[in-house]
PDB file of C-alpha atoms in Angstrom:
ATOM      1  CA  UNK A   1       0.000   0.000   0.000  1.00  0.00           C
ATOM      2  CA  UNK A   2       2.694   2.814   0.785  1.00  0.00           C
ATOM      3  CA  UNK A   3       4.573   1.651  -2.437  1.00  0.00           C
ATOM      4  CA  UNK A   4       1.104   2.486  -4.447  1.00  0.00           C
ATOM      5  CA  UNK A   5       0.897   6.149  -2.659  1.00  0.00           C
ATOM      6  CA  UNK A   6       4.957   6.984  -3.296  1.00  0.00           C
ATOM      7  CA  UNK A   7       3.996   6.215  -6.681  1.00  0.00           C
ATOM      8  CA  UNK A   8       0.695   8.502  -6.967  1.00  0.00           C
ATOM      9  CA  UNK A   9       2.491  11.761  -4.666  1.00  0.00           C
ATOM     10  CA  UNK A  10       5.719  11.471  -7.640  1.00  0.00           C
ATOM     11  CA  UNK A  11       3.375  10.901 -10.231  1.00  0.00           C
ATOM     12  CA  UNK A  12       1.734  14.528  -8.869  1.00  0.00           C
ATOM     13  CA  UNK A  13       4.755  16.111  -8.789  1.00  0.00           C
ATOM     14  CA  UNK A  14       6.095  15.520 -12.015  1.00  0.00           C
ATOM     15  CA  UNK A  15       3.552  17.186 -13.422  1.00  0.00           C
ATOM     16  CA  UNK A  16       3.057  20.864 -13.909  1.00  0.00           C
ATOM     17  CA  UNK A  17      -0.948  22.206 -11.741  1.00  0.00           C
ATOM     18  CA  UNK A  18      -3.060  22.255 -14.452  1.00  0.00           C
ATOM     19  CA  UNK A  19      -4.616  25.624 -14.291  1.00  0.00           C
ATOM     20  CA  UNK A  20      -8.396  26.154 -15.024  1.00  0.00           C
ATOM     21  CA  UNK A  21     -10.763  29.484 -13.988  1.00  0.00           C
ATOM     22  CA  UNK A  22     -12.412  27.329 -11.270  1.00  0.00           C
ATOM     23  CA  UNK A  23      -8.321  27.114  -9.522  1.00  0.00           C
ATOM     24  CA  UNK A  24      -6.449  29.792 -10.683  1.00  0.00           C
ATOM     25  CA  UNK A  25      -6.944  31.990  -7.562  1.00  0.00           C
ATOM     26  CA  UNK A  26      -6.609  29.152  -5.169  1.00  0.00           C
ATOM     27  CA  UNK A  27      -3.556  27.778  -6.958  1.00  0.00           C
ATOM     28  CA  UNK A  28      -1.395  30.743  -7.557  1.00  0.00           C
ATOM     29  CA  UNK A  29      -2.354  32.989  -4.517  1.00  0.00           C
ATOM     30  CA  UNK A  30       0.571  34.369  -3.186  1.00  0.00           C
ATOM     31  CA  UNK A  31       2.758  32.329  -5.782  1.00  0.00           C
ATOM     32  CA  UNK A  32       4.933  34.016  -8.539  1.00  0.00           C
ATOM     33  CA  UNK A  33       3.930  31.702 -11.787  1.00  0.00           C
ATOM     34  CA  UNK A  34       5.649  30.379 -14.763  1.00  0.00           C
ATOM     35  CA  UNK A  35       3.070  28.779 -16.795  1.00  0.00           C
ATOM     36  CA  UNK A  36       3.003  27.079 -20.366  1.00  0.00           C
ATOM     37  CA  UNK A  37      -0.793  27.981 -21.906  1.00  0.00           C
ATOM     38  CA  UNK A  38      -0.326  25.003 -24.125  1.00  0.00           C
ATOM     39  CA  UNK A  39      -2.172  22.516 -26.849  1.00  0.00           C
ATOM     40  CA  UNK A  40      -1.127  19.386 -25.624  1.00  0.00           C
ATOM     41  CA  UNK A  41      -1.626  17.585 -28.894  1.00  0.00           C
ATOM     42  CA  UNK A  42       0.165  20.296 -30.529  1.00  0.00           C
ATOM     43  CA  UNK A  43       3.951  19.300 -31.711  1.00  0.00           C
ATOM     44  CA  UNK A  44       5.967  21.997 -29.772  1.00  0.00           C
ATOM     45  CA  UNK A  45       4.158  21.594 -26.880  1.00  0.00           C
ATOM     46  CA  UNK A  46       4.763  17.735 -26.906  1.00  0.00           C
ATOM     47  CA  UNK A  47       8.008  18.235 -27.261  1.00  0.00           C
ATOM     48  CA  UNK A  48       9.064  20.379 -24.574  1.00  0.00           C
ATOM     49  CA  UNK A  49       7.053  18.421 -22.323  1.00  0.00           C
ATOM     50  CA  UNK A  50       9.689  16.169 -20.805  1.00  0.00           C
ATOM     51  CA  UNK A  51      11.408  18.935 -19.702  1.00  0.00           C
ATOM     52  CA  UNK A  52       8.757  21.109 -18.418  1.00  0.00           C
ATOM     53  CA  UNK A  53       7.494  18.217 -16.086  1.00  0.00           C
ATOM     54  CA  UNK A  54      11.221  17.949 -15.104  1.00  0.00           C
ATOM     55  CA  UNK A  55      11.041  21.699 -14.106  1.00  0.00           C
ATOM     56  CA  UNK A  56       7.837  20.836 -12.558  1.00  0.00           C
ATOM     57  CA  UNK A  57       9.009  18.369 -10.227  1.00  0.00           C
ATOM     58  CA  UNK A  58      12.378  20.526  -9.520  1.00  0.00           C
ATOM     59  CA  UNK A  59      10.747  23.674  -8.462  1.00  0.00           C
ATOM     60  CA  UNK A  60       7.071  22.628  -7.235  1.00  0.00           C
ATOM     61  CA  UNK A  61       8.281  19.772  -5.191  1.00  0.00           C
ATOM     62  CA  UNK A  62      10.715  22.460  -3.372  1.00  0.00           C
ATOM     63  CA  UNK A  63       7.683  24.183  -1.847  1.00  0.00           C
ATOM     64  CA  UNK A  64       8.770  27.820  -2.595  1.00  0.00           C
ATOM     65  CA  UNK A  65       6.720  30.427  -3.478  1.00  0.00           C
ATOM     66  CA  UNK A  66       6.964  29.908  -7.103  1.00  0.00           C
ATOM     67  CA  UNK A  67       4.282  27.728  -8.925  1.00  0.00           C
ATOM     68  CA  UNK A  68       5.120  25.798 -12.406  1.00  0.00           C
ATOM     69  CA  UNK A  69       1.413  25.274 -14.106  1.00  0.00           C
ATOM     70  CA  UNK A  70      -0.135  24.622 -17.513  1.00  0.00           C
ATOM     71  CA  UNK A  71      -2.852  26.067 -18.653  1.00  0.00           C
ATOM     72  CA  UNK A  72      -4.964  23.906 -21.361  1.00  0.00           C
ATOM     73  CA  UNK A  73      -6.199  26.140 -24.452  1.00  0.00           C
ATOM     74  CA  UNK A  74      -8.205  23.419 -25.840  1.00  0.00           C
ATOM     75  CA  UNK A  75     -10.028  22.613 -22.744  1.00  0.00           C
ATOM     76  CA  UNK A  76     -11.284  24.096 -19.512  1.00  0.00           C
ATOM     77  CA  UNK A  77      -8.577  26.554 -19.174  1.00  0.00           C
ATOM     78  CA  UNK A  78      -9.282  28.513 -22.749  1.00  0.00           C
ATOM     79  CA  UNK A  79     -10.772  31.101 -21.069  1.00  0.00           C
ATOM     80  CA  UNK A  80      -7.199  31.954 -18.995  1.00  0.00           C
ATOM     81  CA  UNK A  81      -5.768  32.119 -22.492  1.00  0.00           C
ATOM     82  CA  UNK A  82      -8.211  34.189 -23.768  1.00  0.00           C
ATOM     83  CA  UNK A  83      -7.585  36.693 -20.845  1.00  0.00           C
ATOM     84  CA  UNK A  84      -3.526  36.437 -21.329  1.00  0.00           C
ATOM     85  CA  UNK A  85      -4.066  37.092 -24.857  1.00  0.00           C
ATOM     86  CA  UNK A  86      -2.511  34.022 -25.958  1.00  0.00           C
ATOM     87  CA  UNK A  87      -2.151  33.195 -29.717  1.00  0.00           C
ATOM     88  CA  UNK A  88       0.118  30.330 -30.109  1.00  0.00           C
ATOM     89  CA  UNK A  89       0.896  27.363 -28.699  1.00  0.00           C
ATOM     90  CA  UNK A  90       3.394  26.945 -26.209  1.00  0.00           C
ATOM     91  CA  UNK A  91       3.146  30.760 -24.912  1.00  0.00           C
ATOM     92  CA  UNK A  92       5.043  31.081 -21.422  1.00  0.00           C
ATOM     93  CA  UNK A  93       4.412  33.577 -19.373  1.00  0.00           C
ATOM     94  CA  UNK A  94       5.930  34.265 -15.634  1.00  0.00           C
ATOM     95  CA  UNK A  95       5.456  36.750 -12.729  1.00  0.00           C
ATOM     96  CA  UNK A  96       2.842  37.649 -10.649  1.00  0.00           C
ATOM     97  CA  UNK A  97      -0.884  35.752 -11.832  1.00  0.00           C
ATOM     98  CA  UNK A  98      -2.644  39.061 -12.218  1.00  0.00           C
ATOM     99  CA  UNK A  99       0.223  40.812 -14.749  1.00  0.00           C
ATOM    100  CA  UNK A 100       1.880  37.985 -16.360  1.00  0.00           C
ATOM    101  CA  UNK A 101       4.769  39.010 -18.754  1.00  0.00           C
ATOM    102  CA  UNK A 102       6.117  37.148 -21.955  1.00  0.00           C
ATOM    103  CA  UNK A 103       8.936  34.789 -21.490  1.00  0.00           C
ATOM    104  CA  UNK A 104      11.261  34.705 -24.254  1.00  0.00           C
ATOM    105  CA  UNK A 105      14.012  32.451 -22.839  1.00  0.00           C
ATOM    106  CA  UNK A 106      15.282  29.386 -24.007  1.00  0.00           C
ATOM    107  CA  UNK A 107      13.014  26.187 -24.010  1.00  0.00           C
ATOM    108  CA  UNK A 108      15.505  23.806 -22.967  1.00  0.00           C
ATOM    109  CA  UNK A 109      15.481  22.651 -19.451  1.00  0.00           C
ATOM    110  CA  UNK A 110      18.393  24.077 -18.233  1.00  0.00           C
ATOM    111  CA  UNK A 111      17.328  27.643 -19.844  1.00  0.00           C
ATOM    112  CA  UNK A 112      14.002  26.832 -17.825  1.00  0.00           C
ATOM    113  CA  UNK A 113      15.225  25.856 -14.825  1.00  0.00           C
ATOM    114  CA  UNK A 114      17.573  29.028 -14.832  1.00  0.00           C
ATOM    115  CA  UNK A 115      14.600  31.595 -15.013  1.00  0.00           C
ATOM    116  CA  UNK A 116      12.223  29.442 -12.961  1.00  0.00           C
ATOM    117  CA  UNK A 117      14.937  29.870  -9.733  1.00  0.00           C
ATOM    118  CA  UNK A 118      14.942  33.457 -10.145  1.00  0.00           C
ATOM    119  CA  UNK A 119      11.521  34.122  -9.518  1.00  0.00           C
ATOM    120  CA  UNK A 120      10.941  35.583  -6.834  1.00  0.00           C
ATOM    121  CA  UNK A 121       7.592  37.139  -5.058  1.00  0.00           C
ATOM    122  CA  UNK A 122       7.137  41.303  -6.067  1.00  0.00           C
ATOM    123  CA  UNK A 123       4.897  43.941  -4.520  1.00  0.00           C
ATOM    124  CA  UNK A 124       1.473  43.621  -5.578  1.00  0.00           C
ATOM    125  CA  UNK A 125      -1.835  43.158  -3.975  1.00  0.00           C
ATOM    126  CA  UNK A 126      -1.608  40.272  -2.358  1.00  0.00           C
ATOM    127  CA  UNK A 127       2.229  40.642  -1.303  1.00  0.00           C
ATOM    128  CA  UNK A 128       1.800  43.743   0.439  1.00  0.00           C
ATOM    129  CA  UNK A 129       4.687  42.862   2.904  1.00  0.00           C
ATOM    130  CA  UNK A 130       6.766  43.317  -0.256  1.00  0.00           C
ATOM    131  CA  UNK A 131       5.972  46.665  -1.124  1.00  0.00           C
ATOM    132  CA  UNK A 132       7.856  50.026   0.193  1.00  0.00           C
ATOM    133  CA  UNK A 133       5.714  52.687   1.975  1.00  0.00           C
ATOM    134  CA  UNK A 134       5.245  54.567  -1.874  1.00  0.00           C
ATOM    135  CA  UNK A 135       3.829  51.572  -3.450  1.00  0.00           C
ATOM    136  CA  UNK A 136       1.678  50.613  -0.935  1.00  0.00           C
ATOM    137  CA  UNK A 137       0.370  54.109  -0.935  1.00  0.00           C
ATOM    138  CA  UNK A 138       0.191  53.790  -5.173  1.00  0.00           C
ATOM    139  CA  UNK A 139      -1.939  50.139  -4.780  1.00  0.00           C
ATOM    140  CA  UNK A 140      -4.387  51.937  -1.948  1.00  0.00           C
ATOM    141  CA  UNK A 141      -5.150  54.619  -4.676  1.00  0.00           C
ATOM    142  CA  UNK A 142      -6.583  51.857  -7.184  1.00  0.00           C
ATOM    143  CA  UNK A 143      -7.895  49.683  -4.118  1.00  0.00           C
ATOM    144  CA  UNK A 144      -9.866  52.466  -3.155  1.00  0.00           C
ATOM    145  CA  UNK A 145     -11.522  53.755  -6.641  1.00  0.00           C
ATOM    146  CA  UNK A 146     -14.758  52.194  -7.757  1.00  0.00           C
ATOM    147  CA  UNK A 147     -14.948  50.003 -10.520  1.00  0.00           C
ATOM    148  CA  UNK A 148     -16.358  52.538 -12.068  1.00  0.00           C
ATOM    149  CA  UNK A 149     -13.493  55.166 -11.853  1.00  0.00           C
ATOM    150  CA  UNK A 150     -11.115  52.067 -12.705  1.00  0.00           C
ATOM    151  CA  UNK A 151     -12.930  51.766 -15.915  1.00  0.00           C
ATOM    152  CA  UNK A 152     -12.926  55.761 -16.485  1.00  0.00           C
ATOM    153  CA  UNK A 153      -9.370  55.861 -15.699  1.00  0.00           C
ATOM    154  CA  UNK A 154      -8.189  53.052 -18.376  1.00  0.00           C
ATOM    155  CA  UNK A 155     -10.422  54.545 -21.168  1.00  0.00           C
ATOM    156  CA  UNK A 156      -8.208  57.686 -20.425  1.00  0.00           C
ATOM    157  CA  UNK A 157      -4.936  55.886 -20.878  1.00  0.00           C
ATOM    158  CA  UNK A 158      -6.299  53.875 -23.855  1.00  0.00           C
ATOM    159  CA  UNK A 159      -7.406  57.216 -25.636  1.00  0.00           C
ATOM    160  CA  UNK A 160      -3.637  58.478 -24.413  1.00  0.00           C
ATOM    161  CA  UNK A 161      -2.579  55.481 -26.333  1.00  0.00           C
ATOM    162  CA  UNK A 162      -4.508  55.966 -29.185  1.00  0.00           C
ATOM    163  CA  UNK A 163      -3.480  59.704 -29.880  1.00  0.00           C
ATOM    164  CA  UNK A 164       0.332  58.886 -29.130  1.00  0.00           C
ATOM    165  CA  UNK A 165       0.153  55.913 -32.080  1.00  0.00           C
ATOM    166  CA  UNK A 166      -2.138  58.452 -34.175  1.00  0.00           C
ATOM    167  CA  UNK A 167       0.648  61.529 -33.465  1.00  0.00           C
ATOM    168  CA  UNK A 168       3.215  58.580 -33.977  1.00  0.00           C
ATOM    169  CA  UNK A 169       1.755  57.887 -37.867  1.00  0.00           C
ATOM    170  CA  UNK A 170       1.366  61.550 -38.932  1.00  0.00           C
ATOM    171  CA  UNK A 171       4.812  61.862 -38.139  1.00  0.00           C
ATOM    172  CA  UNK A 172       6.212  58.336 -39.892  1.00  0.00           C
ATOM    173  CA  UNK A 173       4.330  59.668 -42.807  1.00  0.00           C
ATOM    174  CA  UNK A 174       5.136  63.565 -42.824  1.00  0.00           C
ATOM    175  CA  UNK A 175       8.992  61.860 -43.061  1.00  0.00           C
ATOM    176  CA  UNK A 176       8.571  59.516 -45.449  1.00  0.00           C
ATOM    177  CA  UNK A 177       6.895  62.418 -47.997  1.00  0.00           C
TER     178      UNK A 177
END
């Protein structure tokens, strides 16, 4: 009998939390991720497999505060790669679960392993014993606003955007004539 559960707990770790809507708060709360959004069937991602369940087992059977997940694109986790505007399969991303950035390392596991053990926990929301006195006062300012003002406030910044890539064109072209 404790042969048959050593088998199932090494079985669990040497494979990467599979990440759905219904367990991405409860899984990476309070984690930095590094997560393949993935098509398993899909060449590439079959490929690198081996070595991202060796990562997998490396890092998430450590215990840190760093989580090692997949997210399934053809399945229930879609949604999460609608969200993280994924568009091909693997995508990695890495860093805190509500502002994931785009890794463009190596895909080899030591090239894996080397960014996965430099991840570390950052200010945010829920790491507020990371922050410095300014950026906790920055993250009260949004944590305060209503969801309304949030949504005011980004329509600002995305008209900002908009003028600076219009302003941006006029000029490209005014050179080019």
């Amino acid at each position: 009998m404790f042969t048959k559960v050593l088998i199932a707990a090494t079985m669990a770790l040497s494979s990467a939390v599979e990440l759905t809507p219904d367990n991405w708060d409860s899984e990476t709360s309070g984690k930095t991720v590094f997560i393949k959004f993935q098509a398993p069937w899909w060449g590439h991602c079959k490929k690198m497999k081996p070595d991202w369940d060796k990562l997998t087992k490396e890092i998430n059977g450590a215990g840190g505060s760093t989580l090692i997940g997949d997210v399934d694109c053809t399945a229930a986790g879609k949604p999460l790669c609608d969200s993280n505007g994924v568009k091909g399969f693997p995508t990695i991303k890495f860093g805190d679960p509500a502002a994931l950035e785009d890794y463009q390392g190596g895909r080899a596991y030591a090239d894996l392993l080397k960014h996965a053990q430099g991840l570390k926990p950052s200010c945010s929301p829920s790491n507020m014993d990371l922050c410095d006195d300014d950026q906790k006062a920055e993250i009260q300012v949004f944590m305060d606003m209503s969801a309304a003002d949030i949504d005011a406030a980004i329509e600002e910044k995305e008209d900002e955007i908009k003028t600076a890539e219009s302003d941006f064109e006029a000029a490209l072209e005014k050179l080019q004539n």
